[in-house]
Every structure is written in structure tokens, then in C-alpha cells.
PDB file of C-alpha atoms in Angstrom:
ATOM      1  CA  UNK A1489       2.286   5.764 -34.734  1.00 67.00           C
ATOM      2  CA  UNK A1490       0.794   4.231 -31.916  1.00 66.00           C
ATOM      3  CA  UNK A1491      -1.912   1.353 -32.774  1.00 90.00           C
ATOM      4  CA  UNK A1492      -4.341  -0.665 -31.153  1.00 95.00           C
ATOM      5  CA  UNK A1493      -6.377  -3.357 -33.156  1.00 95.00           C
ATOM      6  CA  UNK A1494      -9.373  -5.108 -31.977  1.00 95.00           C
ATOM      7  CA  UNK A1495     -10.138  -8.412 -33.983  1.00 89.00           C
ATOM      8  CA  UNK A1496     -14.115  -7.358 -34.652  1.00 91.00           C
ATOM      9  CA  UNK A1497     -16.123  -4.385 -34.788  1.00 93.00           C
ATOM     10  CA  UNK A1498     -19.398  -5.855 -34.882  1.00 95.00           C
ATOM     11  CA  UNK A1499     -20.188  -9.027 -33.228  1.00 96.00           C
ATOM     12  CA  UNK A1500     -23.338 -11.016 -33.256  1.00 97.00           C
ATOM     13  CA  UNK A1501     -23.933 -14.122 -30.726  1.00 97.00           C
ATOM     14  CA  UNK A1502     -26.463 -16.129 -28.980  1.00 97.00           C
ATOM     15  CA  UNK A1503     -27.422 -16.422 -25.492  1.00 97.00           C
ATOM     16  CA  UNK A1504     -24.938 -19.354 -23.976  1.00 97.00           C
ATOM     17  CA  UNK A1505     -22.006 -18.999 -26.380  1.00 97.00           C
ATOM     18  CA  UNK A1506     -18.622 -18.534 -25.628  1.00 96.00           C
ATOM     19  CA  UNK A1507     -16.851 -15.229 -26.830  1.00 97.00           C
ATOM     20  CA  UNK A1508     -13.462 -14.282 -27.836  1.00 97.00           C
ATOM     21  CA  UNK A1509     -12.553 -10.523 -27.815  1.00 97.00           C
ATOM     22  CA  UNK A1510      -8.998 -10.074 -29.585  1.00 97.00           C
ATOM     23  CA  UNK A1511      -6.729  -6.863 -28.759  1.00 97.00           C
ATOM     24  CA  UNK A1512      -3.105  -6.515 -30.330  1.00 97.00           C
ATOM     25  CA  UNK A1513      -1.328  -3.781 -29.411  1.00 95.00           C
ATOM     26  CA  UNK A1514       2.195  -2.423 -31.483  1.00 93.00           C
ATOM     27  CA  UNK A1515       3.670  -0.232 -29.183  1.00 88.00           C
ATOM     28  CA  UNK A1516       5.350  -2.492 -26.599  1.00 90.00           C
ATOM     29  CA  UNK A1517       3.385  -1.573 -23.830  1.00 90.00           C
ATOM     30  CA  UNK A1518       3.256  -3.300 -20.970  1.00 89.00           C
ATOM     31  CA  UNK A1519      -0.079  -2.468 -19.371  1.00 90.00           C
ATOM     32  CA  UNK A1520      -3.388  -3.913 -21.304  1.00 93.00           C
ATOM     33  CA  UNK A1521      -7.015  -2.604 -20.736  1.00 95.00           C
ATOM     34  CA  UNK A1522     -10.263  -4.221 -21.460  1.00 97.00           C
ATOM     35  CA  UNK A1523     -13.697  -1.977 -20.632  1.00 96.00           C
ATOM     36  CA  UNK A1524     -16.781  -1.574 -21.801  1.00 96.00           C
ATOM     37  CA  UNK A1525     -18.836   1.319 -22.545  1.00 93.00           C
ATOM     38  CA  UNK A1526     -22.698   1.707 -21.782  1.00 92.00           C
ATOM     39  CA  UNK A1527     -24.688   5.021 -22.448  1.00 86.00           C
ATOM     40  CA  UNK A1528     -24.350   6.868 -19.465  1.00 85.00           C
ATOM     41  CA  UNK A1529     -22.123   5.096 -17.475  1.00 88.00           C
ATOM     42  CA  UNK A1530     -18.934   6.034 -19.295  1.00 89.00           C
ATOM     43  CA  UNK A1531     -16.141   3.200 -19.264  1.00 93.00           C
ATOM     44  CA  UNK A1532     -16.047   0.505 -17.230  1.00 94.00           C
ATOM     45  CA  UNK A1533     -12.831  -1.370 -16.005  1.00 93.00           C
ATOM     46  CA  UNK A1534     -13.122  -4.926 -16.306  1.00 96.00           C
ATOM     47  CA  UNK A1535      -9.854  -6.584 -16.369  1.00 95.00           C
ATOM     48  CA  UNK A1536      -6.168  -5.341 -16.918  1.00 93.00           C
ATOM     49  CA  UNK A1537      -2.781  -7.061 -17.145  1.00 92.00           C
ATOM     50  CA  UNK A1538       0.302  -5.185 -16.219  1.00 88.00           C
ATOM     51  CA  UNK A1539       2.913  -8.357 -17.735  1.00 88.00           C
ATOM     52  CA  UNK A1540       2.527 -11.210 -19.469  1.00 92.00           C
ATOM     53  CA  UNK A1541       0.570 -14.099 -17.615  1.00 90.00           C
ATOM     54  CA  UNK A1542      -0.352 -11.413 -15.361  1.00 90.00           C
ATOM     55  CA  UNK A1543      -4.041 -10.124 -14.775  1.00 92.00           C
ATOM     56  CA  UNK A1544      -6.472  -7.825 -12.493  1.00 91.00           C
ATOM     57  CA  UNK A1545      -9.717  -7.608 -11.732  1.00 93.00           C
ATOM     58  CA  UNK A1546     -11.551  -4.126 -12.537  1.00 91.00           C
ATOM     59  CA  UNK A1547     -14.760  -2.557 -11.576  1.00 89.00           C
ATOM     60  CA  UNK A1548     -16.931  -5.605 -13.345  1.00 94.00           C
ATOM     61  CA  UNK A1549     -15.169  -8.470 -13.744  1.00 96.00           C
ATOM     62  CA  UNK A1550     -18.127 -10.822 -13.237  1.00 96.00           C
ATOM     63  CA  UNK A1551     -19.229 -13.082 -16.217  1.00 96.00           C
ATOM     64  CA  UNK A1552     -15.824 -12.309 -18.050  1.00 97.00           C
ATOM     65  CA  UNK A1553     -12.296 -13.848 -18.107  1.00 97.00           C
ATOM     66  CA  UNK A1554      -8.543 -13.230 -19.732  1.00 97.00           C
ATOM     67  CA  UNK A1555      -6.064 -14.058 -21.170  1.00 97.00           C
ATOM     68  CA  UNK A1556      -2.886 -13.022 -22.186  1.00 96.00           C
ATOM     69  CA  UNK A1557       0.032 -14.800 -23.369  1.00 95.00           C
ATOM     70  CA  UNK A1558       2.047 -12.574 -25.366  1.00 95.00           C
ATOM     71  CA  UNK A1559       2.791  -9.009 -24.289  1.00 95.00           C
ATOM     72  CA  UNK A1560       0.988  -7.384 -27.170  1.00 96.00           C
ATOM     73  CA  UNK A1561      -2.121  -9.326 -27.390  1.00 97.00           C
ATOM     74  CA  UNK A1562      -4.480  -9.712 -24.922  1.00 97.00           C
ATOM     75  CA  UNK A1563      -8.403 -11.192 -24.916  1.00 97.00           C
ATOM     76  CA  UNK A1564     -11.503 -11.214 -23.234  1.00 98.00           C
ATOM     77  CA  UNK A1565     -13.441 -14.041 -22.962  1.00 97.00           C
ATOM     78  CA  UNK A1566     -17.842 -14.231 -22.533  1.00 97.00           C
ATOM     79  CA  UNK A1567     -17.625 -18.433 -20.820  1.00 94.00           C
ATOM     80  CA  UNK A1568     -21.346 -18.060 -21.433  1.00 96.00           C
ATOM     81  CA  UNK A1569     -22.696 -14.676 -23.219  1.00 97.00           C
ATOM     82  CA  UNK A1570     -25.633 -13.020 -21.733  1.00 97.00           C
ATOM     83  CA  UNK A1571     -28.115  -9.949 -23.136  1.00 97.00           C
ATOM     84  CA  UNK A1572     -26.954  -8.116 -20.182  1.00 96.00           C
ATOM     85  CA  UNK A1573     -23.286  -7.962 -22.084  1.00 97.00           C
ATOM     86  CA  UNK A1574     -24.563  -6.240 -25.039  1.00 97.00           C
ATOM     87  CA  UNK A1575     -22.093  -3.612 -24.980  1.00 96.00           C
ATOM     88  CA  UNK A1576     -19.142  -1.771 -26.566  1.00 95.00           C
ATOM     89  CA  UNK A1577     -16.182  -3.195 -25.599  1.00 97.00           C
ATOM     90  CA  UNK A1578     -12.815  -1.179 -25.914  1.00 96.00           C
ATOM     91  CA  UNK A1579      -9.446  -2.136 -25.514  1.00 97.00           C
ATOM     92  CA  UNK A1580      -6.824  -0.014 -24.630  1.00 95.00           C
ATOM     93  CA  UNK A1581      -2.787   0.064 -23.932  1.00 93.00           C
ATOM     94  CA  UNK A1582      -0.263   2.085 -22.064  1.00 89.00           C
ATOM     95  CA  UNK A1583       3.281   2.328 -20.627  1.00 83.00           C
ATOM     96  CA  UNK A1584       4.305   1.020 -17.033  1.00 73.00           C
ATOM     97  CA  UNK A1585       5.572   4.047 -14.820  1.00 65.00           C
ATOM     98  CA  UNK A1586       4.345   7.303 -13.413  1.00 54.00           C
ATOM     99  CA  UNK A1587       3.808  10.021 -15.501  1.00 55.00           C
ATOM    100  CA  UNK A1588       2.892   7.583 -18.687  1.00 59.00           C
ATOM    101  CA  UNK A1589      -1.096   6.874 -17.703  1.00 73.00           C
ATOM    102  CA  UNK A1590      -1.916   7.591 -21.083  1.00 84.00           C
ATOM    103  CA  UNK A1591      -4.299   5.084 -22.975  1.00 89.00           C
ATOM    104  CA  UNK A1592      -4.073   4.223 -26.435  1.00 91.00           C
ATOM    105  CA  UNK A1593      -7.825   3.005 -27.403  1.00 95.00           C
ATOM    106  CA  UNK A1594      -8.566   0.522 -29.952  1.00 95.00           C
ATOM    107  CA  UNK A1595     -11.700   0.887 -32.357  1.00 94.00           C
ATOM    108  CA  UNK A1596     -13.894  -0.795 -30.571  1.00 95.00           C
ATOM    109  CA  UNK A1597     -16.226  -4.274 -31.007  1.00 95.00           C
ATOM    110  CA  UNK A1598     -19.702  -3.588 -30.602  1.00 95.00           C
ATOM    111  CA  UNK A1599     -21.434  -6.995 -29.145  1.00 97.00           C
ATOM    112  CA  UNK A1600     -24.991  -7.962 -29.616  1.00 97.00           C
ATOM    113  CA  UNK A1601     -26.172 -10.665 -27.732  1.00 97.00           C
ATOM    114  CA  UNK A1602     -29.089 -12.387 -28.966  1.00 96.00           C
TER     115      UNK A1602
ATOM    116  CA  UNK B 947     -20.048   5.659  -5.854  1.00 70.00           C
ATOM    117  CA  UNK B 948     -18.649   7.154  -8.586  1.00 81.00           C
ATOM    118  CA  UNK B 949     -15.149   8.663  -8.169  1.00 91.00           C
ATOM    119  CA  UNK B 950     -15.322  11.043 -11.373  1.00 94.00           C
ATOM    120  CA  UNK B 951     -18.175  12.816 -11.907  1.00 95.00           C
ATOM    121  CA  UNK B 952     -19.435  14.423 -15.168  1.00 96.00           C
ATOM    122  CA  UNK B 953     -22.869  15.764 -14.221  1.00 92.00           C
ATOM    123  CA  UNK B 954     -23.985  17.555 -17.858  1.00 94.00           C
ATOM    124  CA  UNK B 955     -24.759  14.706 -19.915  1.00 94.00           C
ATOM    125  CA  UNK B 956     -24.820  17.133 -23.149  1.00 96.00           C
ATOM    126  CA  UNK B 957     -23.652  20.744 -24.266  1.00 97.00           C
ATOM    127  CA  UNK B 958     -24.573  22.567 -27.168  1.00 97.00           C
ATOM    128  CA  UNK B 959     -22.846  26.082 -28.339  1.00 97.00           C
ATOM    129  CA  UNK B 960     -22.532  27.772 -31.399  1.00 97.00           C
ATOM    130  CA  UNK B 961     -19.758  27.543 -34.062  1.00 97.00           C
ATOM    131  CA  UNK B 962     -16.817  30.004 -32.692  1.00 97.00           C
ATOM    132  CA  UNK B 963     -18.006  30.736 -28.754  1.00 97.00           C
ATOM    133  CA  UNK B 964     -15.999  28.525 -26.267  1.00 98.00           C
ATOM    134  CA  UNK B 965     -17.130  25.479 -24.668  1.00 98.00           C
ATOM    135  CA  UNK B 966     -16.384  24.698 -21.246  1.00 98.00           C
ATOM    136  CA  UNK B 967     -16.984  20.792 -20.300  1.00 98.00           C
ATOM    137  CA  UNK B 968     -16.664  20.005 -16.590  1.00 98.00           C
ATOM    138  CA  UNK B 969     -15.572  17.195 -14.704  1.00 97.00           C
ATOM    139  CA  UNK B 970     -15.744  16.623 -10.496  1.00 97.00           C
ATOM    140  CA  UNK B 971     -13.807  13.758  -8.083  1.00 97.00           C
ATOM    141  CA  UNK B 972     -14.283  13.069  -5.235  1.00 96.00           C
ATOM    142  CA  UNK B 973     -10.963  10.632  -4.531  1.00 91.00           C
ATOM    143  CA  UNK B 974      -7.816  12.888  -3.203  1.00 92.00           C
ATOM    144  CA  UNK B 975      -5.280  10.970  -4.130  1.00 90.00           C
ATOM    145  CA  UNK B 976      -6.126  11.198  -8.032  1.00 91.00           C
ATOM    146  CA  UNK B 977      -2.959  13.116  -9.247  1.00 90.00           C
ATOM    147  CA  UNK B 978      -3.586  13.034 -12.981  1.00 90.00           C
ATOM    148  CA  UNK B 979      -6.176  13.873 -15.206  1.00 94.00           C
ATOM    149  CA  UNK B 980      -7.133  13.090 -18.950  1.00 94.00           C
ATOM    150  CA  UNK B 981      -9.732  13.954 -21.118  1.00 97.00           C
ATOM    151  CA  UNK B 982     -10.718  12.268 -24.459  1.00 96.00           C
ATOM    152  CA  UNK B 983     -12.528  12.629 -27.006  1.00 97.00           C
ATOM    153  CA  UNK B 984     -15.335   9.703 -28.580  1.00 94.00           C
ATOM    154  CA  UNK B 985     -17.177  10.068 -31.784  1.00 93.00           C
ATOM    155  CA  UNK B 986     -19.456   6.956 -32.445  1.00 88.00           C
ATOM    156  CA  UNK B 987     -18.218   3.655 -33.655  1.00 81.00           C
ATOM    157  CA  UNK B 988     -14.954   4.676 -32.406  1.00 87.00           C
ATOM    158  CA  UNK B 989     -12.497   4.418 -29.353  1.00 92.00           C
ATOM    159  CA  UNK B 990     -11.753   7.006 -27.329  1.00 94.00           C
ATOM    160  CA  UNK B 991      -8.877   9.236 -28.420  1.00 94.00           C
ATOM    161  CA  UNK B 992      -6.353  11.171 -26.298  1.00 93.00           C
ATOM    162  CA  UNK B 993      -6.708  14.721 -26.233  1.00 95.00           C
ATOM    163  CA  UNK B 994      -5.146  16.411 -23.203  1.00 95.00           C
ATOM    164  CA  UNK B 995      -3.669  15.921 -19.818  1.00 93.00           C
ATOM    165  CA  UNK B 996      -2.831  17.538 -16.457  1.00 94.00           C
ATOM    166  CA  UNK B 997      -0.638  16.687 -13.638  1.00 91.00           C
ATOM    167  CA  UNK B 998      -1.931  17.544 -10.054  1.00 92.00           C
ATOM    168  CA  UNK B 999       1.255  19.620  -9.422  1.00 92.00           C
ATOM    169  CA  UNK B1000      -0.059  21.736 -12.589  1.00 94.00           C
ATOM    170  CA  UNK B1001      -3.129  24.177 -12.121  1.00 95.00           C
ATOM    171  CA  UNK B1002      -3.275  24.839 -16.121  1.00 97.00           C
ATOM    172  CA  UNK B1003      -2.377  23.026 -19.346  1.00 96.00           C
ATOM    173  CA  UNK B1004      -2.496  24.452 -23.254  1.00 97.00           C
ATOM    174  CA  UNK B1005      -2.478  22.824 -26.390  1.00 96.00           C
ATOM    175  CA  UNK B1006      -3.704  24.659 -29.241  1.00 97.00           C
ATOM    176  CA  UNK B1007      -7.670  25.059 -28.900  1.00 97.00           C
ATOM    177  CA  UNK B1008      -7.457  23.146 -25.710  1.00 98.00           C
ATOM    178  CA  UNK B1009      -6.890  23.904 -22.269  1.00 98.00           C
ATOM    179  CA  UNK B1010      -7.784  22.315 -18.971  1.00 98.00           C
ATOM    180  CA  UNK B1011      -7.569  23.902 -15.578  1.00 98.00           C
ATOM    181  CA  UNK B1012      -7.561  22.208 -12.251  1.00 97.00           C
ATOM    182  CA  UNK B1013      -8.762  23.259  -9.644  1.00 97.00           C
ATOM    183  CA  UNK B1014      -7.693  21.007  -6.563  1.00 95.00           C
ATOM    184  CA  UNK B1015      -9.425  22.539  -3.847  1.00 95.00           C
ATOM    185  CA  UNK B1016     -12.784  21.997  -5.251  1.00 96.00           C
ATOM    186  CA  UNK B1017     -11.510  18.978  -6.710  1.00 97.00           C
ATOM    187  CA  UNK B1018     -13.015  20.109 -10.095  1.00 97.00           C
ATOM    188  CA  UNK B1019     -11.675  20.345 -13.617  1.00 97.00           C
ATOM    189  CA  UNK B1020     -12.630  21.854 -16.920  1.00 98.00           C
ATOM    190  CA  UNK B1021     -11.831  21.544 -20.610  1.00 98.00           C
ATOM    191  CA  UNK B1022     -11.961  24.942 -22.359  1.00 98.00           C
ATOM    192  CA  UNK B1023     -12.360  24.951 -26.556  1.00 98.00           C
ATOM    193  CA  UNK B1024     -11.620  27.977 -27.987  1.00 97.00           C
ATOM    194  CA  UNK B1025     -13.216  29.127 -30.437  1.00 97.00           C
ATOM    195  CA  UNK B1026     -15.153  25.875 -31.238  1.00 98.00           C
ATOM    196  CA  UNK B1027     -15.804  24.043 -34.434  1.00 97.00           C
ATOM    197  CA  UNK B1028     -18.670  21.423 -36.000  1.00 96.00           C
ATOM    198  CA  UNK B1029     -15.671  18.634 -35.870  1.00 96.00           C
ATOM    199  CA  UNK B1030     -15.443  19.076 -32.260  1.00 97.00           C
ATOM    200  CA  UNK B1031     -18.779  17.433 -31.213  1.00 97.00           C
ATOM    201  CA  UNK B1032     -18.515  14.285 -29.958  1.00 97.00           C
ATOM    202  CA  UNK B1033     -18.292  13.078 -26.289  1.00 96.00           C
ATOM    203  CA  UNK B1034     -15.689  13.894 -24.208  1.00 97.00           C
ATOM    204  CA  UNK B1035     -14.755  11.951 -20.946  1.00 96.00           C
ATOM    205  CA  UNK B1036     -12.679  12.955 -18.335  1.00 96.00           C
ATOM    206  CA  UNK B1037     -10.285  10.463 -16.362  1.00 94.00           C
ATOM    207  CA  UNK B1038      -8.060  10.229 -13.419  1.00 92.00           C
ATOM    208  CA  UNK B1039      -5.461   8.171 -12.072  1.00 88.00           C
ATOM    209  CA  UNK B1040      -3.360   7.727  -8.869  1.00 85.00           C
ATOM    210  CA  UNK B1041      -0.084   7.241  -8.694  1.00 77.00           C
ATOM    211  CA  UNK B1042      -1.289   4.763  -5.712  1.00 72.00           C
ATOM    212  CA  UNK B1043      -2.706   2.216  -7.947  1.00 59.00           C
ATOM    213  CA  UNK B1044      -1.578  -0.238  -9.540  1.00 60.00           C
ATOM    214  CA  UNK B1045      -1.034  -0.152 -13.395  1.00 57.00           C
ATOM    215  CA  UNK B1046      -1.974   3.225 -13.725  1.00 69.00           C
ATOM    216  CA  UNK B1047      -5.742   2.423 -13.651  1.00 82.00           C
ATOM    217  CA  UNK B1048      -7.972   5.219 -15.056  1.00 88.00           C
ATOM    218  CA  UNK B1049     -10.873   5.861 -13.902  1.00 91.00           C
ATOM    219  CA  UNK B1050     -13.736   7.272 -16.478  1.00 93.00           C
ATOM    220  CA  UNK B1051     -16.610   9.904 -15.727  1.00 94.00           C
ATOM    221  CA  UNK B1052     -19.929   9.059 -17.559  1.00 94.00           C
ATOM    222  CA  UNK B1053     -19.039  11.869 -21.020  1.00 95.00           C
ATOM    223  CA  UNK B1054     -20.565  14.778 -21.917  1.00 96.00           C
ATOM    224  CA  UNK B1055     -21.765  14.862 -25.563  1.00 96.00           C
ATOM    225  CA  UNK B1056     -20.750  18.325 -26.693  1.00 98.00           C
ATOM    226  CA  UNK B1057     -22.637  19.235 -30.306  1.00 98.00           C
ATOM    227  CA  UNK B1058     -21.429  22.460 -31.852  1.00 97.00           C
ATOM    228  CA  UNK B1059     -24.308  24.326 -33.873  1.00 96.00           C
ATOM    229  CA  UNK B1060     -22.827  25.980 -37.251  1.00 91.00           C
TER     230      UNK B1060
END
């Protein structure tokens, strides 16, 4: 069964902090998905990684950073958390190839910054 | 400018009648489409998917028909149930892009009266 963890669900930090964002994925996939989610603007890309070491920018990468060093893990980082990234942030995973653009979601972290 | 276009932000209909959700792009070379379902405090889930050589797709209660010459698709539920409200997003992808990037309409929150 396909699974995608997230490290949080809720989150609660202060204007200025730094903020890790954990996704672990247990399905081998090689492509890796960060968003986040705002009422009315659906989801938002705003990094992926297609390989290990490996990383894109998405729609709104701005404020936010990545890492990821394993193939089934990959984070988001906040250098220096803002209110305007009070959000829902999902992760998701899928295969590499046509035909596979499928995304596996995680549950979600819902981040309130203070 | 936004690629994928869900323009009904909500739809109600009654226990057992069919709900139609409806989804509009505007980018040609999208050439597969997804829709998912979100309840709250969750991550989006998989629910169906349609290639652009397709025109229909079935899966049970579900079916999605595209329509590429308006560029327009639709997710029919048949006959609809209180479990199915939630919002539902449509996505698309191009087999140009890299890593299979999806790109998200805004949702439509569907609530089914019993």
C-alpha cells in the first residue's frame, strides 16, 4: 500500500525561525513534491526533486529551500518563517516515466506562523 | 495566469442525483488529467484519471469525460452519496515537462444534502 508520511501535522512557530518540513515516502519513487495549499488557490508547486541531490524550482519557490539526501525522504526548509507562510503544506510522491503522473499525497502539516 | 481552471468554487446536490464538477485549461500540450479528492485535515487522494488520447474514463461511480476541443473536462458521480463531499481538484500534466509536474485548479467543494 502506497504511503506517504509527513513528520507533523500541526506546527506552531514564530516569526524568524527556521523550519523543517519532513516527507518519507515507501514506495521507491523517484519524483518528490512539496506544495502548499491556500483556500482558493488550490495547490501550489514549490519545489520538486526528480533523484537524489537533485531539485526544481516550482511555481513559489521564494522564502523556501530543500533538501534531499536519500531517495525516500525529502524536506522543506522556512530559513526564516514568515505569517505570509501560514499554510498547509503537502507532500507528495510519484514514479519517473510517462503514463505514471500519479501523486501519492501525504497527510499534510498545517503551519501557523506566529 | 492560471493554466487549470475550476471556476465553481462549491456544488451542492441532493443524496442520489449526479454531480457534475468541471474543470477548464487553457495549456495544449496538457495530455493527462487527474482529479482528487480532499476532505479537511487531509491530503489529497487519487481518484481518477484520463489520458488525452481517451475522450471517456469509468470507474465505478466515477467517470470523467474530456473534451479536447473546448479544452474542458468533467467529473460525473452517479448517483451521489453524503461521503462524497469534500473538494475535488482537477490536475494536468504534460508529457513536455519535466518530472511529470501537475498542475492544480483552485477545487470545488462539492457537499451532498441527505
Amino acid at each position: 500500500d502506497v504511503k506517504v508520511t509527513q513528520s507533523s501535522r500541526y506546527l506552531v512557530k514564530r516569526t524568524g525561525e527556521k523550519v523543517f518540513l519532513e516527507c518519507v515516502q515507501d514506495m521507491d519513487h523517484e519524483n518528490m513534491f512539496w506544495y502548499r495549499q491556500d483556500p482558493g488557490l488550490g495547490l501550489r508547486l514549490i519545489y520538486f526533486s526528480y533523484d537524489v541531490k537533485m531539485k526544481e524550482k516550482g511555481d513559489i519557490p521564494e522564502g523556501y529551500s530543500v533538501s534531499r539526501e536519500k531517495k525516500e525522504r525529502f524536506s522543506l526548509i522556512l530559513e526564516s518563517a514568515s505569517t505570509n507562510q501560514t499554510s498547509m503544506y503537502l507532500c507528495a510522491s510519484s514514479l519517473l516515466g510517462h503514463g505514471t503522473d500519479t501523486q501519492y499525497f501525504g497527510p499534510g502539516t498545517r503551519l501557523t506562523v506566529l | 495566469d492560471q493554466q487549470v481552471k475550476q471556476n465553481s468554487p462549491s456544488l451542492s446536490v441532493q443524496e442520489g442525483r449526479i454531480s457534475i464538477l468541471n474543470c477548464d485549461y487553457t495549456n495544449s500540450m496538457f495530455d493527462y488529467f487527474l482529479w482528487y479528492k480532499k476532505y479537511p485535515a487531509e491530503g489529497p487522494t487519487f481518484l481518477i484519471s484520463i489520458s488525452s488520447i481517451k475522450d471517456k474514463n469509468e470507474d465505478g461511480r466515477f467517470t470523467v469525460f474530456l473534451n479536447k476541443s473546448a479544452k474542458h473536462l468533467s467529473l460525473h458521480i452517479v448517483p451521489s452519496q453524503p461521503g462524497d463531499s469534500a473538494v475535488y481538484f482537477c490536475a494536468a500534466s504534460s508529457s513536455s515537462g519535466s518530472a511529470r509536474q501537475l498542475t492544480f485548479g483552485s477545487g470545488t467543494q462539492l457537499t451532498v444534502l441527505p
